[in-house]
mmCIF file of C-alpha atoms in Angstrom:
data_model
loop_
_atom_site.group_PDB
_atom_site.id
_atom_site.type_symbol
_atom_site.label_atom_id
_atom_site.label_comp_id
_atom_site.label_asym_id
_atom_site.label_seq_id
_atom_site.Cartn_x
_atom_site.Cartn_y
_atom_site.Cartn_z
ATOM 1 C CA UNK A 1294 12.748 -4.210 -11.122
ATOM 2 C CA UNK A 1295 12.684 -2.469 -14.494
ATOM 3 C CA UNK A 1296 9.433 -0.724 -13.528
ATOM 4 C CA UNK A 1297 11.051 0.716 -10.389
ATOM 5 C CA UNK A 1298 14.015 1.983 -12.396
ATOM 6 C CA UNK A 1299 11.663 3.488 -15.001
ATOM 7 C CA UNK A 1300 9.653 5.275 -12.301
ATOM 8 C CA UNK A 1301 12.863 6.581 -10.764
ATOM 9 C CA UNK A 1302 13.999 7.978 -14.120
ATOM 10 C CA UNK A 1303 10.610 9.609 -14.651
ATOM 11 C CA UNK A 1304 10.755 11.192 -11.197
ATOM 12 C CA UNK A 1305 14.210 12.610 -11.879
ATOM 13 C CA UNK A 1306 13.094 13.951 -15.249
ATOM 14 C CA UNK A 1307 10.040 15.536 -13.596
ATOM 15 C CA UNK A 1308 12.209 17.256 -10.976
ATOM 16 C CA UNK A 1309 14.651 18.449 -13.638
ATOM 17 C CA UNK A 1310 11.819 19.920 -15.683
ATOM 18 C CA UNK A 1311 9.876 21.652 -12.897
ATOM 19 C CA UNK A 1312 12.512 22.273 -10.250
ATOM 20 C CA UNK A 1313 11.844 22.721 -6.555
ATOM 21 C CA UNK A 1314 9.344 25.533 -7.057
ATOM 22 C CA UNK A 1315 7.249 23.497 -9.471
ATOM 23 C CA UNK A 1316 7.308 20.522 -7.128
ATOM 24 C CA UNK A 1317 6.127 22.717 -4.257
ATOM 25 C CA UNK A 1318 3.275 24.094 -6.370
ATOM 26 C CA UNK A 1319 2.214 20.576 -7.378
ATOM 27 C CA UNK A 1320 2.258 19.446 -3.736
ATOM 28 C CA UNK A 1321 0.174 22.435 -2.692
ATOM 29 C CA UNK A 1322 -2.338 21.711 -5.444
ATOM 30 C CA UNK A 1323 -2.565 18.050 -4.429
ATOM 31 C CA UNK A 1324 -3.041 19.037 -0.763
ATOM 32 C CA UNK A 1325 -5.913 21.344 -1.741
ATOM 33 C CA UNK A 1326 -7.624 18.742 -3.924
ATOM 34 C CA UNK A 1327 -7.158 15.741 -1.600
ATOM 35 C CA UNK A 1328 -6.268 16.864 1.915
ATOM 36 C CA UNK A 1329 -6.932 13.459 3.494
ATOM 37 C CA UNK A 1330 -4.621 11.659 1.103
ATOM 38 C CA UNK A 1331 -1.965 14.334 1.531
ATOM 39 C CA UNK A 1332 -2.046 14.123 5.347
ATOM 40 C CA UNK A 1333 -2.001 10.323 5.236
ATOM 41 C CA UNK A 1334 0.988 10.323 2.892
ATOM 42 C CA UNK A 1335 2.788 12.882 5.068
ATOM 43 C CA UNK A 1336 2.191 10.788 8.201
ATOM 44 C CA UNK A 1337 3.383 7.643 6.447
ATOM 45 C CA UNK A 1338 6.502 9.429 5.184
ATOM 46 C CA UNK A 1339 7.201 10.642 8.727
ATOM 47 C CA UNK A 1340 6.973 7.108 10.083
ATOM 48 C CA UNK A 1341 9.307 5.807 7.389
ATOM 49 C CA UNK A 1342 11.867 8.522 8.112
ATOM 50 C CA UNK A 1343 11.631 7.823 11.845
ATOM 51 C CA UNK A 1344 12.221 4.101 11.329
ATOM 52 C CA UNK A 1345 15.156 4.750 9.010
ATOM 53 C CA UNK A 1346 16.692 7.151 11.523
ATOM 54 C CA UNK A 1347 16.327 4.627 14.350
ATOM 55 C CA UNK A 1348 17.780 1.845 12.230
ATOM 56 C CA UNK A 1349 20.679 4.058 11.200
ATOM 57 C CA UNK A 1350 21.483 5.050 14.760
ATOM 58 C CA UNK A 1351 21.512 1.408 15.872
ATOM 59 C CA UNK A 1352 23.604 0.291 12.897
ATOM 60 C CA UNK A 1353 26.478 2.726 13.434
ATOM 61 C CA UNK A 1354 27.140 1.278 16.908
ATOM 62 C CA UNK A 1355 27.966 4.633 18.427
ATOM 63 C CA UNK A 1356 27.427 5.374 22.087
ATOM 64 C CA UNK A 1357 24.902 8.003 23.041
ATOM 65 C CA UNK A 1358 26.338 11.478 23.430
ATOM 66 C CA UNK A 1359 27.150 12.404 27.033
ATOM 67 C CA UNK A 1360 24.437 15.066 26.988
ATOM 68 C CA UNK A 1361 21.869 12.310 26.358
ATOM 69 C CA UNK A 1362 22.933 10.425 29.480
ATOM 70 C CA UNK A 1363 21.688 11.113 33.007
ATOM 71 C CA UNK A 1364 23.953 13.657 34.786
ATOM 72 C CA UNK A 1365 25.746 11.059 36.917
ATOM 73 C CA UNK A 1366 26.687 9.000 33.848
ATOM 74 C CA UNK A 1367 27.538 12.042 31.738
ATOM 75 C CA UNK A 1368 30.082 13.223 34.289
ATOM 76 C CA UNK A 1369 31.760 9.817 34.392
ATOM 77 C CA UNK A 1370 31.841 9.469 30.626
ATOM 78 C CA UNK A 1371 33.800 12.677 29.990
ATOM 79 C CA UNK A 1372 37.596 12.450 29.930
ATOM 80 C CA UNK A 1373 39.153 14.232 32.917
ATOM 81 C CA UNK A 1374 41.131 16.511 30.600
ATOM 82 C CA UNK A 1375 37.897 17.922 29.167
ATOM 83 C CA UNK A 1376 36.345 18.915 32.499
ATOM 84 C CA UNK A 1377 37.933 22.041 34.023
ATOM 85 C CA UNK A 1378 39.192 21.451 37.598
ATOM 86 C CA UNK A 1379 37.058 24.258 39.082
ATOM 87 C CA UNK A 1380 33.782 22.520 38.160
ATOM 88 C CA UNK A 1381 31.935 20.638 40.911
ATOM 89 C CA UNK A 1382 31.896 16.882 40.549
ATOM 90 C CA UNK A 1383 35.482 16.713 39.347
ATOM 91 C CA UNK A 1384 36.363 14.697 42.439
ATOM 92 C CA UNK A 1385 38.229 17.476 44.202
ATOM 93 C CA UNK A 1386 36.880 19.018 47.358
ATOM 94 C CA UNK A 1387 36.135 22.713 47.513
ATOM 95 C CA UNK A 1388 38.960 24.538 49.291
ATOM 96 C CA UNK A 1389 38.206 25.292 52.920
ATOM 97 C CA UNK A 1390 38.153 28.950 53.878
ATOM 98 C CA UNK A 1391 41.372 30.026 55.579
ATOM 99 C CA UNK A 1392 41.607 30.779 59.333
#
């Protein structure tokens, strides 16, 4: 555990010393020297971020946004006060043309 903390402190010190621009230059240099390793690390980082995002979305227990639902479910999930009465699907029939 002490090794992890030490590596974390070294990483923070490195970022403080070089800043974002220095980090970007180092990453570009590494990508030029070892493109295979860079692409592998980028793919692995993408998978980790994806898994964390999925785990976070399941953990918060929130319902999917109405826009993510099929249209029939999205219409039912909106409160009636939010949907203007002139929109189709509100449950009211279109007025019949007068005689």
